[in-house]
Every structure is written in structure tokens, then in C-alpha cells.
Short mmCIF file of C-alpha atoms and ligand atoms in Angstrom, two decimals:
data_model
loop_
_atom_site.label_atom_id
_atom_site.label_comp_id
_atom_site.label_asym_id
_atom_site.label_seq_id
_atom_site.Cartn_x
_atom_site.Cartn_y
_atom_site.Cartn_z
CA MET A 84 74.33 23.94 109.90
CA SER A 85 75.96 26.13 107.30
CA HIS A 86 79.70 26.62 107.14
CA ILE A 87 81.57 29.69 108.30
CA ARG A 88 84.53 31.29 106.57
CA LEU A 89 87.10 33.48 108.28
CA ILE A 90 90.50 34.97 107.73
CA HIS A 91 93.03 35.13 110.54
CA ILE A 92 95.72 37.79 110.60
CA ALA A 93 97.91 39.16 113.40
CA ASP A 94 100.79 41.47 114.23
CA LEU A 95 100.14 44.29 111.79
CA HIS A 96 102.39 46.69 113.71
CA ALA A 97 101.12 49.79 111.92
CA GLY A 98 103.63 52.60 112.43
CA LYS A 99 106.67 50.34 112.51
CA THR A 100 109.95 51.95 111.46
CA ASN A 101 113.39 50.42 111.08
CA ASP A 102 116.48 52.20 112.37
CA ARG A 103 114.53 55.48 112.55
CA ARG A 104 114.68 55.73 108.78
CA LEU A 105 112.46 53.26 107.04
CA ASN A 106 108.71 53.70 107.50
CA ARG A 107 107.04 50.31 107.04
CA ASN A 108 103.46 51.45 106.52
CA GLU A 109 103.90 51.01 102.77
CA ASP A 110 104.77 47.34 103.41
CA LEU A 111 101.72 47.00 105.63
CA ARG A 112 99.44 48.63 103.06
CA TYR A 113 100.81 46.26 100.42
CA ALA A 114 99.87 43.28 102.61
CA LEU A 115 96.47 44.69 103.62
CA ASP A 116 95.57 45.31 99.96
CA GLN A 117 96.22 41.63 99.21
CA ILE A 118 94.00 40.66 102.14
CA LEU A 119 91.21 42.98 100.92
CA GLU A 120 91.52 41.52 97.42
CA PHE A 121 91.31 38.00 98.90
CA ALA A 122 88.28 39.01 100.96
CA LYS A 123 86.49 40.35 97.88
CA GLU A 124 87.02 37.06 96.07
CA ASN A 125 86.36 34.62 98.90
CA ARG A 126 83.77 36.55 100.91
CA PRO A 127 84.78 35.47 104.42
CA HIS A 128 82.21 36.17 107.12
CA TYR A 129 84.84 37.32 109.61
CA ALA A 130 88.32 38.77 109.78
CA VAL A 131 90.02 37.90 113.05
CA VAL A 132 92.89 40.18 114.08
CA ALA A 133 94.92 38.64 116.90
CA GLY A 134 96.62 41.72 118.34
CA ASP A 135 99.51 44.11 117.79
CA ILE A 136 97.45 46.21 115.42
CA PHE A 137 99.69 49.21 116.08
CA ASP A 138 103.39 49.21 116.79
CA LYS A 139 103.36 52.11 119.23
CA LYS A 140 101.21 52.88 122.27
CA VAL A 141 100.40 56.27 120.80
CA PRO A 142 99.84 55.61 117.10
CA ASP A 143 100.60 58.35 114.57
CA ALA A 144 97.88 59.76 112.33
CA GLU A 145 99.11 57.97 109.21
CA SER A 146 98.91 54.57 110.94
CA ILE A 147 95.48 55.26 112.43
CA SER A 148 94.23 56.22 109.00
CA LEU A 149 95.70 53.10 107.41
CA ILE A 150 94.09 50.75 109.94
CA THR A 151 90.76 52.58 109.97
CA GLU A 152 90.56 52.43 106.19
CA PHE A 153 91.40 48.71 106.20
CA PHE A 154 88.77 47.84 108.80
CA ILE A 155 86.09 49.92 107.10
CA LYS A 156 86.87 48.42 103.68
CA LEU A 157 86.51 44.94 105.19
CA SER A 158 83.23 45.99 106.71
CA GLN A 159 82.03 47.36 103.37
CA SER A 160 82.84 44.01 101.75
CA GLY A 161 80.52 42.39 104.27
CA VAL A 162 83.30 41.07 106.52
CA LYS A 163 82.80 41.44 110.25
CA VAL A 164 85.99 42.34 112.13
CA VAL A 165 86.94 40.83 115.49
CA ALA A 166 90.16 42.39 116.82
CA ILE A 167 92.00 42.19 120.12
CA GLY A 168 94.77 44.26 121.69
CA GLY A 169 98.35 43.00 121.73
CA ASN A 170 101.26 43.92 123.95
CA HIS A 171 102.16 46.74 121.53
CA ASP A 172 98.66 48.19 121.54
CA SER A 173 97.37 50.72 123.99
CA ALA A 174 94.12 49.54 125.53
CA LEU A 175 93.18 53.18 126.12
CA PHE A 176 93.67 54.06 122.49
CA LEU A 177 91.77 51.02 121.17
CA ARG A 178 88.95 51.77 123.58
CA SER A 179 88.70 55.28 122.15
CA GLN A 180 87.96 53.71 118.75
CA THR A 181 85.18 51.37 119.90
CA HIS A 182 82.45 54.02 119.67
CA TRP A 183 82.53 54.38 115.91
CA ALA A 184 83.82 50.86 115.21
CA GLU A 185 80.66 49.14 116.48
CA HIS A 186 78.65 50.92 113.76
CA PHE A 187 80.71 49.12 111.12
CA ASP A 188 80.52 45.64 112.66
CA ILE A 189 84.06 46.05 113.92
CA LYS A 190 84.29 44.54 117.38
CA LEU A 191 87.37 45.58 119.35
CA PHE A 192 88.55 43.92 122.54
CA PRO A 193 91.14 46.42 123.85
CA SER A 194 92.02 44.71 127.14
CA LEU A 195 90.88 41.73 129.15
CA ASP A 196 87.43 42.19 130.60
CA ARG A 197 85.98 39.07 132.21
CA LYS A 198 82.49 40.48 131.83
CA ASN A 199 82.91 41.15 128.15
CA PHE A 200 85.26 38.86 126.32
CA VAL A 201 82.88 36.75 124.31
CA LEU A 202 81.31 37.66 121.01
CA ARG A 203 78.37 35.45 120.14
CA ASP A 204 77.02 35.78 116.61
CA GLY A 205 74.58 33.14 115.40
CA ASP A 206 76.30 29.78 115.05
CA ILE A 207 79.71 31.06 116.08
CA ALA A 208 81.26 32.46 119.24
CA PHE A 209 84.62 34.11 119.69
CA VAL A 210 86.38 33.99 123.05
CA CYS A 211 88.74 36.98 122.96
CA ILE A 212 91.83 37.21 125.14
CA PRO A 213 93.88 40.34 124.49
CA PHE A 214 97.41 40.50 125.83
CA VAL A 215 97.52 40.27 129.61
CA SER A 216 100.61 41.71 131.23
CA GLU A 217 102.48 39.25 133.42
CA ARG A 218 102.93 41.87 136.08
CA GLY A 219 99.26 42.73 135.95
CA ILE A 220 98.06 39.41 137.32
CA THR A 221 100.94 37.83 139.20
CA ASP A 222 102.53 38.44 142.56
CA LEU A 223 106.26 38.85 142.05
CA SER A 224 106.92 39.03 145.77
CA GLU A 225 107.11 35.24 145.88
CA GLY A 226 109.79 35.07 143.22
CA SER A 227 109.63 34.94 139.46
CA ASP A 228 109.42 31.13 139.19
CA LYS A 229 106.25 31.10 141.26
CA ALA A 230 104.89 34.05 139.30
CA LYS A 231 105.39 32.17 136.03
CA ILE A 232 103.45 29.17 137.31
CA GLN A 233 100.78 31.50 138.65
CA TYR A 234 100.49 33.24 135.28
CA GLY A 235 100.14 29.95 133.39
CA GLU A 236 97.52 28.69 135.86
CA LEU A 237 95.45 31.88 135.65
CA MET A 238 95.51 31.98 131.87
CA ARG A 239 94.57 28.29 131.67
CA LYS A 240 91.60 28.93 133.97
CA LEU A 241 90.61 31.97 131.95
CA ILE A 242 90.56 29.94 128.73
CA LEU A 243 88.41 27.26 130.40
CA TYR A 244 86.11 29.94 131.80
CA GLY A 245 85.78 31.34 128.27
CA LEU A 246 84.94 27.91 126.93
CA LYS A 247 82.18 27.58 129.50
CA GLN A 248 80.62 30.85 128.35
CA VAL A 249 80.20 29.47 124.83
CA GLU A 250 78.88 26.02 125.68
CA GLY A 251 76.36 24.81 123.14
CA VAL A 252 77.44 27.21 120.40
CA PRO A 253 78.18 25.15 117.25
CA TYR A 254 81.45 26.86 116.34
CA LYS A 255 83.90 28.09 118.94
CA VAL A 256 86.94 30.18 118.13
CA LEU A 257 89.55 31.34 120.62
CA VAL A 258 91.37 34.55 119.72
CA GLY A 259 94.44 35.30 121.82
CA HIS A 260 97.54 37.43 121.99
CA LEU A 261 99.40 34.79 123.94
CA TYR A 262 102.78 33.20 124.14
CA PHE A 263 103.04 29.43 124.01
CA ALA A 264 105.96 27.26 124.96
CA GLY A 265 107.44 25.35 122.08
CA SER A 266 106.76 28.10 119.56
CA LYS A 267 109.55 28.86 117.13
CA LEU A 268 110.81 32.42 117.12
CA GLY A 269 112.55 34.25 114.34
CA ASN A 270 114.78 32.32 111.99
CA THR A 271 116.48 30.17 114.55
CA GLU A 272 115.07 26.92 115.76
CA VAL A 273 115.35 28.07 119.36
CA GLU A 274 112.28 27.04 121.26
CA VAL A 275 111.16 28.67 124.44
CA THR A 276 110.09 26.44 127.27
CA VAL A 277 107.53 27.18 129.96
CA THR A 278 110.22 27.62 132.57
CA ASP A 279 112.11 30.17 130.44
CA SER A 280 109.43 32.79 130.48
CA TYR A 281 105.78 33.50 130.99
CA ALA A 282 104.92 31.01 128.30
CA LEU A 283 101.75 28.95 128.40
CA SER A 284 101.59 25.23 127.87
CA GLN A 285 99.99 24.21 124.57
CA SER A 286 98.03 21.61 126.51
CA ALA A 287 96.02 24.53 127.97
CA LEU A 288 94.14 24.79 124.65
CA PRO A 289 90.97 22.67 124.91
CA PRO A 290 90.03 20.63 121.81
CA GLU A 291 86.47 21.97 122.12
CA PHE A 292 87.67 25.09 120.31
CA ASP A 293 87.31 24.53 116.58
CA TYR A 294 90.07 26.99 115.81
CA VAL A 295 92.54 29.04 117.84
CA ALA A 296 93.71 32.30 116.21
CA LEU A 297 96.91 33.49 117.83
CA GLY A 298 99.07 36.57 117.64
CA HIS A 299 102.36 37.52 119.31
CA VAL A 300 104.94 35.24 117.70
CA HIS A 301 105.90 36.66 114.31
CA ARG A 302 106.76 33.45 112.54
CA TYR A 303 103.98 31.44 110.91
CA GLN A 304 103.38 28.12 112.64
CA ARG A 305 100.87 25.57 113.76
CA LEU A 306 101.13 24.62 117.42
CA GLU A 307 101.86 20.94 117.04
CA ALA A 308 101.35 20.02 120.71
CA SER A 309 98.00 21.77 121.03
CA PRO A 310 94.88 19.56 121.39
CA ALA A 311 93.02 22.29 119.45
CA GLU A 312 93.78 23.45 115.91
CA ALA A 313 95.95 26.47 116.79
CA TYR A 314 98.02 28.80 114.63
CA TYR A 315 100.27 31.80 114.82
CA THR A 316 99.94 33.42 111.41
CA GLY A 317 102.86 35.75 112.17
CA SER A 318 103.53 39.27 110.98
CA LEU A 319 102.45 40.43 107.52
CA TYR A 320 105.87 41.59 106.33
CA GLN A 321 109.45 41.21 107.59
CA LEU A 322 109.29 43.57 110.56
CA ASP A 323 112.97 43.56 111.50
CA PHE A 324 116.21 41.75 110.78
CA GLY A 325 115.18 38.90 113.08
CA GLU A 326 112.61 38.08 110.39
CA ALA A 327 114.97 38.51 107.43
CA GLY A 328 114.36 35.90 104.75
CA GLN A 329 111.01 34.79 106.21
CA GLU A 330 107.98 34.23 104.02
CA LYS A 331 104.73 35.71 105.30
CA PHE A 332 101.20 34.35 105.40
CA PHE A 333 97.68 34.60 106.73
CA ASN A 334 95.12 31.87 107.25
CA TYR A 335 91.84 31.27 105.47
CA VAL A 336 89.73 29.02 107.67
CA VAL A 337 86.52 27.24 106.76
CA LEU A 338 84.57 25.83 109.68
CA GLU A 339 82.37 23.00 108.51
CA ASP A 340 81.09 19.70 109.93
CA ASN A 341 82.76 20.34 113.26
CA ARG A 342 86.19 20.79 111.85
CA ALA A 343 88.41 23.59 110.64
CA ARG A 344 89.83 23.46 107.14
CA VAL A 345 92.88 25.71 107.20
CA GLU A 346 94.46 27.17 104.09
CA ARG A 347 97.73 29.05 104.41
CA VAL A 348 97.75 32.03 102.04
CA LYS A 349 101.11 33.47 101.07
CA LEU A 350 101.62 37.23 100.97
CA SER A 351 103.95 38.82 98.49
CA LEU A 352 106.35 41.32 100.03
CA LEU A 353 106.94 44.90 98.92
CA ARG A 354 110.39 45.02 100.47
CA GLU A 355 112.67 42.48 102.08
CA LEU A 356 115.30 42.68 104.77
CA LYS A 357 118.60 40.93 104.36
CA LYS A 358 121.80 40.46 106.35
CA VAL A 359 125.04 40.18 104.37
CA THR A 360 128.71 40.07 105.33
CA LEU A 361 131.60 41.79 103.61
CA LYS A 362 134.36 39.26 104.13
CA ARG A 363 138.03 40.05 104.56
CA GLY A 364 139.55 40.52 101.13
CA GLN A 365 136.14 40.81 99.45
CA LYS A 366 135.45 43.93 97.39
CA VAL A 367 132.41 46.05 98.17
CA SER A 368 131.59 46.03 94.45
CA ASP A 369 131.37 42.22 94.57
CA LEU A 370 128.96 42.38 97.47
CA ALA A 371 126.95 45.03 95.65
CA LYS A 372 126.20 42.61 92.81
CA GLU A 373 123.29 41.27 94.78
CA LEU A 374 122.03 44.73 95.63
CA ASN A 375 118.31 44.84 94.94
CA LYS A 376 116.38 48.08 95.18
CA ASN A 377 113.50 46.39 97.03
CA THR A 378 115.80 44.93 99.66
CA TYR A 379 117.11 46.70 102.73
CA TYR A 380 120.41 45.59 104.18
CA TRP A 381 122.30 45.02 107.37
CA VAL A 382 125.93 44.74 106.33
CA ASN A 383 128.47 43.10 108.59
CA ILE A 384 132.03 44.16 107.81
CA GLU A 385 134.97 41.97 108.72
CA ALA A 386 137.86 44.20 109.77
CA SER A 387 140.97 43.93 111.91
CA THR A 388 141.32 47.59 112.86
CA PRO A 389 138.87 50.45 113.42
CA GLN A 390 140.52 52.33 110.55
CA GLU A 391 139.90 49.47 108.15
CA PHE A 392 136.30 49.22 109.33
CA LEU A 393 135.69 52.95 108.88
CA LEU A 394 137.08 52.97 105.35
CA LYS A 395 134.98 50.00 104.31
CA LYS A 396 131.93 51.41 106.04
CA GLN A 397 132.17 54.61 104.01
CA GLU A 398 132.36 52.63 100.81
CA VAL A 399 129.44 50.42 101.80
CA GLU A 400 127.39 53.52 102.61
CA ARG A 401 128.19 55.03 99.24
CA VAL A 402 127.38 51.88 97.26
CA PHE A 403 124.27 50.75 99.16
CA GLY A 404 122.84 54.26 99.63
CA ASP A 405 119.31 54.41 100.99
CA ASN A 406 119.05 50.63 101.03
CA LEU A 407 121.55 50.40 103.86
CA LEU A 408 119.93 50.31 107.27
CA ARG A 409 122.69 49.07 109.52
CA VAL A 410 126.43 48.43 109.51
CA TYR A 411 128.17 46.27 112.05
CA PRO A 412 131.86 45.42 112.51
CA LEU A 413 132.99 41.82 112.81
CA GLY A 414 136.37 40.79 114.15
CA LEU A 415 137.08 43.88 116.27
CA SER A 416 137.57 43.53 119.99
CA ASN A 417 134.60 44.47 122.15
CA ARG A 418 136.21 47.68 123.29
CA ARG A 419 136.94 48.73 119.74
CA ARG A 420 133.50 47.73 118.52
CA LYS A 421 131.86 49.93 121.11
CA LEU A 422 133.47 52.97 119.56
CA PHE A 423 131.59 52.36 116.34
CA GLN A 424 128.13 51.67 117.53
CA ASP A 425 125.38 54.10 116.79
CA PRO A 426 126.15 57.04 119.06
CA LYS A 427 122.48 57.97 119.35
CA ARG A 428 121.69 54.57 120.77
CA ASP A 429 124.32 55.01 123.45
CA LEU A 430 122.96 58.42 124.36
CA GLU A 431 119.56 56.86 124.91
CA LYS A 432 121.11 54.46 127.35
CA LEU A 433 122.65 57.35 129.25
CA LYS A 434 119.26 58.73 130.15
CA ASN A 435 118.72 58.97 133.89
CA PRO A 436 117.04 55.71 135.03
CA ILE A 437 114.64 57.64 137.22
CA GLU A 438 113.50 59.70 134.25
CA MET A 439 113.11 56.54 132.22
CA TYR A 440 111.03 54.93 134.93
CA ARG A 441 108.90 58.05 135.23
CA GLU A 442 108.27 58.02 131.47
CA TYR A 443 107.48 54.34 131.55
CA LEU A 444 104.87 54.75 134.28
CA LYS A 445 103.44 57.74 132.47
CA SER A 446 103.09 55.71 129.28
CA LEU A 447 101.08 53.15 131.25
CA GLY A 448 99.01 55.85 132.90
CA ARG A 449 100.18 54.68 136.33
CA GLU A 450 100.91 56.72 139.38
CA TRP A 451 104.40 57.72 140.40
CA ASN A 452 105.90 55.42 143.02
CA GLY A 453 108.10 57.30 145.48
CA LYS A 454 109.46 54.16 147.10
CA VAL A 455 110.84 52.91 143.83
CA GLU A 456 112.40 56.32 143.19
CA ASP A 457 114.23 56.16 146.55
CA LEU A 458 115.41 52.67 145.75
CA LEU A 459 116.64 53.73 142.31
CA LYS A 460 118.48 56.70 143.84
CA GLU A 461 120.17 54.47 146.39
CA LEU A 462 121.23 52.01 143.73
CA MET A 463 122.57 54.76 141.49
CA GLU A 464 124.56 56.19 144.32
CA GLU A 465 126.02 52.78 145.03
CA ILE A 466 127.04 52.40 141.43
CA THR A 467 128.55 55.88 141.03
CA THR A 468 130.54 55.87 144.28
MN1 MN B 75 103.84 41.48 117.61
#
């Protein structure tokens, strides 16, 4: 049996912007070019994309073009693409792309379809589990704790059902946009447990899978408690300040002799995000010494009064220029701090909840629910009187 080579990437988030100012598609293109270069040299048979291809449900033209070009270039290098939808992706949109994609050996799995979630190709089979909404498959009427258990049980059964479909295939790969307990998020060491959220237990990953390609968590990691060889490869560039300082990677996997040889490949970054603090008594010019034109900043400013904060903020804005994305006061009381938060953000919050709910349902393509509207109205009345 010959060996099989694949690359595993996830969380591309095409169309991501930071603070409504910085378009991150250049960062994404920079990462994708490195992946294409790698693919040309190493000739993988497959590129597995584990969800969150786009950042927004309705992707903009620039992002669609970027992703389309990437997939087609992979295809032209002889790499077959297997991609699933993430929680950021619109299943409807991805489905609209399947018609042309199939002609380029690009197999898209927009949403979970129990009749069509396995791709068998010679000696290898991919079991593909796009993001499944918690609300979509659980019954919240019995309380959220029960719903969490129910979600975990259903997903575990689904994975086992998938495994059954690929029995006898030499190489089995599970591709999932899933959230596992014990995964490390962001820069902190905070781990999420099964009881905290709709997280799955790592023990739900059967060792019969030779490799598990995951998306959803943006920090690179191997799932240490998983009986199968399972990885989150994380996002391809620092998507937001929660990922500041993080290095980024993708995986190159060689399946051979019933085992997966995993090589972590580091991506170089076009731009980095960084959080810095202007301490009391520190000069802005001192802080500016580390100003790097390829780094975008969140500057915390220590200040005792709003006036002091405002003065320092103006200076920081002048010195950091376009590389300043966010300014935040430290040391002011909550009430005072509120006065200086982004006014636009507060306006968004002031939107009528009923309107917001209506927009939300519309974005999901769901029908308007009159009962919920009545309930919202009642609650709003209670609050305002
Ligand atoms: Mn994501």
C-alpha cells in the first residue's frame, strides 16, 4: 500500500477585518502563498480545510476571489481539496459553489448531511463533519445541562457512524469543525471543560482514525487526551488581539504503514498584532521605540482622570498613526471608562432587540417567530417601566 500525503489547514477567515479598519485578506494571501509554495515542492495528494473558510456569512467579492483562486491553484498543482463548513461559513453560500468546484476536484461539505458526509477515494476515506449548531440538534426545553450532554452524545454517535461507513478502507481521516474539552484557547492556559459548554470529550475520537483534522480553535495544538492522532492547526495569521504574539502553523501529514507522521510547518506572518501599555509617568516617545510598521497595536493607557487619558490618547494616535487599532484606558473607574469607549460600538448595542432578532433570523434564513417577538416586547416593557 502506497503512502498518502496531505496538508491540513483551518480557520482561514477570508474577509476578516479588525476594528473596521484593517482588512486582513493580505495576511491571508501571504499565508496561502506559502501553502501553495509548499504544495508545489512536496506534492501532497490532498489539502484538508477544516472549516471557517470565510469570516462572514455573506462573503465579499474580494474574499470569494481569494479563496477560489487558492483552491483552483491547489487543484492545478494536482492537490485534491476536501473542505468543510465552519460556524462562520454559510452553508447556503458554500453549497452555491459546489457546482463548479467538483470539476476541479474540490469537494465541499457545506453542512452536515448524514447521507453524504464521506469521501472515499482509493485507499483513503474522509469522514467530514462540518460545524453543527448546538441549537440545531438539541432540545433546550429540558435545560442547558441536559442539552450539552445530548449534544456530546449525538456527536459521538455521529463520529462512530462515520467510522462504520469507512470500514475496511486502509486510511481513515476525520475532518471536523468541532470543539473539544481540554483545548487551549488564545494565549491563556484556560481550558474549557465539557460542562462549561457544548464541548466534546476527546475520548469520543476513535483510534481507528489515522488522523483527525480539526478546525474551530485558533491556537495550534495536538489533543493530548485523544485516542486518535488529532490536531487543531489553528488560524493562519493572528486574527485578533486574543491571538497576539502567537506563532502560526499548518500540518503536513504522511500516512504510511498504518500511522500518521505529522510535521508542523511554521508560517511567516505579514503583520502582527500586539498589546502594549503606556504606564503612568512613561513617555509616549519611549513606548514608540518599539513601533514596527508591520505590527498593529492595542495601546492601554494608564490614567487617573479622563482629561489625562484624552491627552495621552491624542498623542498615542499621532505617534502610532495607522498602526494603532485600539486604545483603552486603565485605572479609570468603570463609569469614567464608559465615557471613552468607542461610541459606535455603544450605538450598536442600542439597536432595538426585536430588530436584532429579526436580522439574526433573516441571516439564518429562518422564519419570523411571533411568540418570541411578544416575549421580547413584554421583557422590554418590564425593563423600561
Ligand atoms: Mn474559526
